[in-house]
C-alpha cells in the first residue's frame, strides 16, 4: 500500500493536472485577497501615498529590473549558452514584479498583511518554477526532480531474439500464423555492461514496441536516443513523448515500431563527457558505440544492418548524435538531432583540449560534427535536424550542420518547430514527424501516407 501511494505521488504531473492547478490557484487567490486588503487599507500618515500605490510602484520597478536582467542573462551574455526565450524571460519578470509587491507589503503593511505576503513568497517562487518547467518540458513529474524511475527492469532472460525479418513476421501475422501484437509497448530499465569501455554509466531505459514483446518477434530497427545535460536516460521517455508516438504508429502497423534505447552518455547530471573518449571523464564514445550496440544485439530482437539503426538526441545529446552518427556510419544509418550545438562544449576549446584530450587539438577537432561529417564523406546516411523557432542559435546550427551533411552526400531534412525554443516540446514535435517518416521510408515498417508538409507542428527549411 505504501509503495502504491509513493508511486502515485512520484508520478504526479508537474506540467498539467492537480499539482500546477493547485499551486497556481492558491497563489492567484491569495494574491487577489492581499491586493484587495491593500486597496481597503489606509495610509499610516496623512499625505503619504496609499499602501497599494506604493506596492504597485515597487512591483513595476522590480518587474522592469527583472525583465532587464533576464534579457541580459539570456540574450546578451548568454550565460546558459542558449537564449532562454521570451516566455521564460517574461515569467522571470512577472516573478520579480510579484516579489517586489510582496516585499514592499512586508515592509509597509500591517501585521496580518505582512504575514500573508511572507507566506505568498514561496508560492510565487514555486509557481514561477512550474511555469518555466512547463515551457521547457524538462521535469514532467515530481519523481523526475529526484531521479525516481517507475520503469521495471527488463528481464532479458525471457526476451526472445528476432528470427524473422519484418516482412516475414508481418506475413505470418496477416495469415493468422502468429497472434496479434499487444496494444501498447512498454518502457523498462536496463543495466548495460561496460566491458569494452569501463565507462561508469547510469541505468538505461528502453522502449519495447508491441511486436518486440511477442513470443516470436521480428528483427526490428533501433533508435539510440540521448537526453541533454543535465539529464538522465529516463528523461528521454518522460519528456519527449516518444513512447506515445511509437504506440500510435504501432497501432496502425500491426505492432511494428523501432526499439528505442536511452543509454547514459555522461554518468552524472553535473558531468559532460563530450560523448568522446577522454582523459577527464572516461571512454564515453567506446561505451556508446561498442558496449551499447553489443548489449542490444546480444539481448534484444534487432536488425544487424546499419540502415536500420539511428542515433538521436536533444541539446547536448543532439550534439552527441551529430558527432557519433557521422563517425560511426557502420553502426548508425540515420541521425536525429534537436537543438544540438556546432561542437561539443564544456568550457573553452583550450580548456577542453587540455583537460579532456591531453593537449591533442586534433582529437578534439575530430569530434566537431562538421569535421566528423567531412572526415567520413561520402555518406548515404539520413540526417534530420530540428530546432525550436525561438532558439535562433540552434536554427543556425541546423543550417551549418545541414550544409555539411549535404556536401557529404547525406539526405538532410531541416526542421523548425514554431512556438518552441530550446526545450522538449521541440523534441516532441520533431520526433512526431521524423520517427514515422523513418519507419516508412527507411526501415520498411509500413507506410503512413504522410509527407513532411502533412505535420502541422513543424516547418521544413529548404
Short mmCIF file of C-alpha atoms in Angstrom, two decimals, residues 141-412:
data_model
loop_
_atom_site.label_atom_id
_atom_site.label_comp_id
_atom_site.label_asym_id
_atom_site.label_seq_id
_atom_site.Cartn_x
_atom_site.Cartn_y
_atom_site.Cartn_z
CA UNK A 141 6.65 14.50 -12.77
CA UNK A 142 7.50 15.01 -9.09
CA UNK A 143 9.65 11.89 -9.28
CA UNK A 144 11.75 13.32 -12.10
CA UNK A 145 13.01 16.01 -9.69
CA UNK A 146 14.84 13.38 -7.65
CA UNK A 147 15.67 10.87 -10.36
CA UNK A 148 12.84 8.48 -9.43
CA UNK A 149 12.11 5.87 -12.10
CA UNK A 150 8.83 4.00 -12.37
CA UNK A 151 10.19 1.66 -15.06
CA UNK A 152 10.52 -2.01 -14.13
CA UNK A 153 13.76 -3.85 -15.01
CA UNK A 154 13.68 -5.72 -18.31
CA UNK A 155 14.18 -9.45 -17.87
CA UNK A 156 16.47 -10.21 -20.78
CA UNK A 157 16.48 -13.92 -19.90
CA UNK A 158 12.89 -14.11 -21.14
CA UNK A 159 13.43 -11.89 -24.17
CA UNK A 160 13.21 -13.70 -27.50
CA UNK A 161 15.70 -13.00 -30.29
CA UNK A 162 14.41 -11.94 -33.68
CA UNK A 163 14.35 -14.89 -36.08
CA UNK A 164 12.20 -13.35 -38.83
CA UNK A 165 12.57 -10.29 -41.00
CA UNK A 166 9.89 -7.64 -40.62
CA UNK A 167 8.28 -8.72 -43.91
CA UNK A 168 8.25 -12.41 -42.89
CA UNK A 169 6.81 -11.61 -39.47
CA UNK A 170 4.12 -9.37 -40.96
CA UNK A 171 3.07 -12.04 -43.47
CA UNK A 172 2.68 -14.60 -40.69
CA UNK A 173 0.61 -12.18 -38.61
CA UNK A 174 -1.66 -11.36 -41.53
CA UNK A 175 -2.01 -15.09 -42.34
CA UNK A 176 -3.05 -15.78 -38.75
CA UNK A 177 0.02 -17.91 -38.02
CA UNK A 178 1.08 -15.54 -35.23
CA UNK A 179 -1.18 -13.89 -32.66
CA UNK A 180 -1.81 -10.14 -32.97
CA UNK A 181 0.64 -7.89 -31.13
CA UNK A 182 -0.25 -6.21 -27.84
CA UNK A 183 -1.97 -2.83 -27.90
CA UNK A 184 0.90 -0.92 -26.34
CA UNK A 185 4.64 -1.10 -25.97
CA UNK A 186 6.41 -0.84 -22.62
CA UNK A 187 9.34 1.11 -21.20
CA UNK A 188 11.82 -0.75 -19.00
CA UNK A 189 15.04 0.00 -17.17
CA UNK A 190 18.18 -1.92 -18.16
CA UNK A 191 21.77 -2.09 -16.98
CA UNK A 192 24.24 -2.18 -19.85
CA UNK A 193 27.64 -3.72 -19.17
CA UNK A 194 30.72 -1.57 -19.85
CA UNK A 195 33.11 -4.38 -20.70
CA UNK A 196 34.95 -2.58 -23.51
CA UNK A 197 34.93 0.97 -22.15
CA UNK A 198 34.90 0.79 -18.38
CA UNK A 199 32.69 3.88 -18.54
CA UNK A 200 30.57 4.41 -15.41
CA UNK A 201 27.08 4.83 -16.82
CA UNK A 202 23.77 5.08 -15.03
CA UNK A 203 20.89 2.70 -15.68
CA UNK A 204 19.49 2.96 -19.20
CA UNK A 205 15.85 2.87 -20.32
CA UNK A 206 14.37 1.02 -23.29
CA UNK A 207 11.04 1.11 -25.12
CA UNK A 208 9.92 -2.26 -26.44
CA UNK A 209 7.18 -1.94 -29.09
CA UNK A 210 4.34 -4.47 -29.16
CA UNK A 211 6.00 -6.59 -31.85
CA UNK A 212 9.16 -6.91 -29.75
CA UNK A 213 7.11 -8.28 -26.85
CA UNK A 214 5.57 -11.09 -28.90
CA UNK A 215 6.71 -14.68 -28.49
CA UNK A 216 8.18 -14.60 -31.99
CA UNK A 217 9.46 -11.06 -32.53
CA UNK A 218 10.94 -9.83 -35.81
CA UNK A 219 14.31 -8.16 -36.23
CA UNK A 220 13.38 -4.55 -35.53
CA UNK A 221 15.09 -1.21 -36.16
CA UNK A 222 16.86 0.55 -33.29
CA UNK A 223 16.90 4.20 -32.23
CA UNK A 224 19.54 5.12 -29.65
CA UNK A 225 18.28 8.33 -28.04
CA UNK A 226 20.32 10.62 -25.76
CA UNK A 227 18.99 13.15 -23.26
CA UNK A 228 20.58 16.55 -22.68
CA UNK A 229 22.91 17.67 -19.90
CA UNK A 230 21.85 17.93 -17.15
CA UNK A 231 19.56 14.97 -17.72
CA UNK A 232 19.29 11.21 -17.41
CA UNK A 233 18.15 8.30 -19.61
CA UNK A 234 14.62 8.30 -18.18
CA UNK A 235 14.18 11.90 -19.34
CA UNK A 236 14.00 10.77 -22.96
CA UNK A 237 10.77 8.90 -22.25
CA UNK A 238 9.26 11.14 -19.58
CA UNK A 239 9.81 14.39 -21.52
CA UNK A 240 9.87 13.62 -25.27
CA UNK A 241 6.62 11.67 -25.56
CA UNK A 242 8.33 9.18 -27.89
CA UNK A 243 6.63 6.12 -26.38
CA UNK A 244 3.18 7.56 -27.16
CA UNK A 245 4.32 8.48 -30.69
CA UNK A 246 5.51 4.93 -31.34
CA UNK A 247 2.47 3.33 -29.72
CA UNK A 248 0.30 5.31 -32.13
CA UNK A 249 2.42 4.23 -35.09
CA UNK A 250 2.46 0.59 -33.92
CA UNK A 251 -1.31 0.60 -33.51
CA UNK A 252 -1.68 1.36 -37.22
CA UNK A 253 1.04 -1.12 -38.29
CA UNK A 254 0.31 -4.42 -36.52
CA UNK A 255 2.53 -3.63 -33.52
CA UNK A 256 5.61 -2.73 -35.57
CA UNK A 257 7.83 0.12 -34.38
CA UNK A 258 11.51 0.56 -33.61
CA UNK A 259 13.08 -0.37 -30.31
CA UNK A 260 14.24 2.83 -28.60
CA UNK A 261 17.01 2.72 -26.03
CA UNK A 262 18.28 5.64 -23.99
CA UNK A 263 21.73 4.94 -22.57
CA UNK A 264 23.61 7.28 -20.26
CA UNK A 265 26.30 9.28 -22.04
CA UNK A 266 27.52 11.36 -19.09
CA UNK A 267 27.48 9.32 -15.90
CA UNK A 268 26.11 12.17 -13.80
CA UNK A 269 23.93 15.28 -14.12
CA UNK A 270 26.89 17.54 -13.41
CA UNK A 271 29.22 15.92 -15.97
CA UNK A 272 29.60 16.47 -19.71
CA UNK A 273 31.52 13.59 -21.22
CA UNK A 274 31.55 15.25 -24.68
CA UNK A 275 30.48 11.76 -25.85
CA UNK A 276 34.16 11.16 -26.56
CA UNK A 277 36.96 9.02 -25.18
CA UNK A 278 38.71 11.47 -22.87
CA UNK A 279 41.25 11.53 -20.07
CA UNK A 280 38.87 13.55 -17.88
CA UNK A 281 35.59 11.59 -17.92
CA UNK A 282 36.41 8.24 -19.49
CA UNK A 283 35.65 6.34 -22.66
CA UNK A 284 32.11 7.53 -23.35
CA UNK A 285 32.38 7.09 -27.11
CA UNK A 286 33.52 3.48 -26.74
CA UNK A 287 30.65 2.85 -24.34
CA UNK A 288 28.07 4.27 -26.76
CA UNK A 289 29.48 2.69 -29.92
CA UNK A 290 30.80 -0.65 -28.66
CA UNK A 291 29.26 -1.62 -25.32
CA UNK A 292 25.74 -0.36 -26.03
CA UNK A 293 25.35 -1.83 -29.55
CA UNK A 294 26.94 -5.10 -28.39
CA UNK A 295 24.45 -5.36 -25.50
CA UNK A 296 21.50 -4.50 -27.74
CA UNK A 297 22.41 -7.14 -30.32
CA UNK A 298 23.02 -9.74 -27.64
CA UNK A 299 19.74 -9.25 -25.77
CA UNK A 300 17.09 -7.66 -27.99
CA UNK A 301 15.31 -8.67 -31.23
CA UNK A 302 17.02 -6.21 -33.54
CA UNK A 303 18.31 -5.89 -37.07
CA UNK A 304 22.06 -6.04 -37.59
CA UNK A 305 22.01 -3.67 -40.57
CA UNK A 306 23.32 -0.12 -40.13
CA UNK A 307 20.48 1.30 -42.25
CA UNK A 308 18.09 0.04 -39.55
CA UNK A 309 19.90 1.87 -36.75
CA UNK A 310 19.65 5.53 -35.82
CA UNK A 311 21.11 7.76 -33.14
CA UNK A 312 19.33 10.84 -31.86
CA UNK A 313 19.32 13.31 -29.02
CA UNK A 314 18.34 16.67 -27.57
CA UNK A 315 20.68 19.57 -26.77
CA UNK A 316 23.98 18.03 -25.60
CA UNK A 317 22.54 14.68 -26.66
CA UNK A 318 21.80 16.17 -30.08
CA UNK A 319 25.40 17.32 -30.36
CA UNK A 320 26.49 13.79 -29.47
CA UNK A 321 24.25 12.38 -32.21
CA UNK A 322 25.86 14.61 -34.85
CA UNK A 323 29.29 13.55 -33.60
CA UNK A 324 28.78 9.81 -33.21
CA UNK A 325 26.47 9.22 -36.17
CA UNK A 326 28.91 10.51 -38.81
CA UNK A 327 31.92 8.97 -37.02
CA UNK A 328 30.30 5.52 -36.98
CA UNK A 329 28.36 5.03 -40.24
CA UNK A 330 28.92 1.28 -39.86
CA UNK A 331 26.58 1.39 -36.85
CA UNK A 332 24.14 4.23 -37.49
CA UNK A 333 22.41 4.77 -40.81
CA UNK A 334 20.36 7.75 -39.61
CA UNK A 335 20.72 10.71 -37.25
CA UNK A 336 18.07 12.78 -35.45
CA UNK A 337 19.39 15.81 -33.57
CA UNK A 338 17.28 18.52 -31.92
CA UNK A 339 18.77 21.79 -30.64
CA UNK A 340 22.31 20.45 -30.93
CA UNK A 341 25.46 22.55 -30.97
CA UNK A 342 28.16 23.06 -33.58
CA UNK A 343 30.78 21.49 -31.33
CA UNK A 344 31.00 19.60 -28.05
CA UNK A 345 31.22 22.22 -25.31
CA UNK A 346 32.41 22.13 -21.70
CA UNK A 347 34.27 25.40 -21.29
CA UNK A 348 36.62 26.95 -23.82
CA UNK A 349 38.22 24.96 -26.62
CA UNK A 350 41.61 25.44 -24.97
CA UNK A 351 40.25 24.06 -21.69
CA UNK A 352 38.70 21.02 -23.39
CA UNK A 353 41.85 20.27 -25.39
CA UNK A 354 43.95 20.40 -22.24
CA UNK A 355 41.56 18.70 -19.78
CA UNK A 356 39.77 16.19 -21.99
CA UNK A 357 42.23 15.37 -24.78
CA UNK A 358 45.60 15.67 -23.06
CA UNK A 359 46.58 18.62 -25.23
CA UNK A 360 45.75 16.92 -28.55
CA UNK A 361 43.85 19.58 -30.54
CA UNK A 362 43.29 17.21 -33.47
CA UNK A 363 41.47 14.73 -31.22
CA UNK A 364 39.07 17.46 -30.19
CA UNK A 365 38.59 18.76 -33.74
CA UNK A 366 37.68 15.24 -34.90
CA UNK A 367 34.66 15.42 -32.57
CA UNK A 368 33.26 18.61 -34.12
CA UNK A 369 30.18 17.46 -36.11
CA UNK A 370 31.03 19.31 -39.35
CA UNK A 371 34.55 17.85 -39.24
CA UNK A 372 33.24 14.36 -38.44
CA UNK A 373 30.84 14.59 -41.38
CA UNK A 374 33.59 15.72 -43.77
CA UNK A 375 36.09 13.16 -42.46
CA UNK A 376 33.69 10.29 -43.27
CA UNK A 377 32.33 11.53 -46.59
CA UNK A 378 30.82 10.45 -48.85
CA UNK A 379 27.88 9.23 -46.80
CA UNK A 380 24.44 7.79 -47.58
CA UNK A 381 23.16 8.48 -44.07
CA UNK A 382 19.93 10.33 -43.35
CA UNK A 383 20.28 13.32 -41.03
CA UNK A 384 17.20 15.01 -39.58
CA UNK A 385 17.98 18.22 -37.72
CA UNK A 386 15.41 20.09 -35.63
CA UNK A 387 15.28 23.32 -33.62
CA UNK A 388 12.70 25.40 -31.80
CA UNK A 389 11.86 28.60 -33.67
CA UNK A 390 12.60 30.74 -30.59
CA UNK A 391 16.09 29.21 -30.38
CA UNK A 392 17.88 31.30 -33.03
CA UNK A 393 21.27 29.84 -32.22
CA UNK A 394 20.09 26.26 -32.72
CA UNK A 395 18.48 27.18 -36.04
CA UNK A 396 21.86 28.50 -37.22
CA UNK A 397 23.43 25.24 -36.06
CA UNK A 398 20.86 23.26 -38.04
CA UNK A 399 21.75 25.22 -41.17
CA UNK A 400 25.52 24.83 -40.72
CA UNK A 401 25.44 21.11 -39.90
CA UNK A 402 22.84 20.57 -42.61
CA UNK A 403 25.08 22.16 -45.21
CA UNK A 404 27.96 19.93 -44.11
CA UNK A 405 25.70 16.89 -44.45
CA UNK A 406 24.50 17.83 -47.92
CA UNK A 407 28.09 18.40 -49.04
CA UNK A 408 28.96 14.91 -47.80
CA UNK A 409 26.08 13.32 -49.75
CA UNK A 410 23.69 12.80 -46.84
CA UNK A 411 19.93 13.07 -47.20
CA UNK A 412 19.31 16.07 -44.92
#
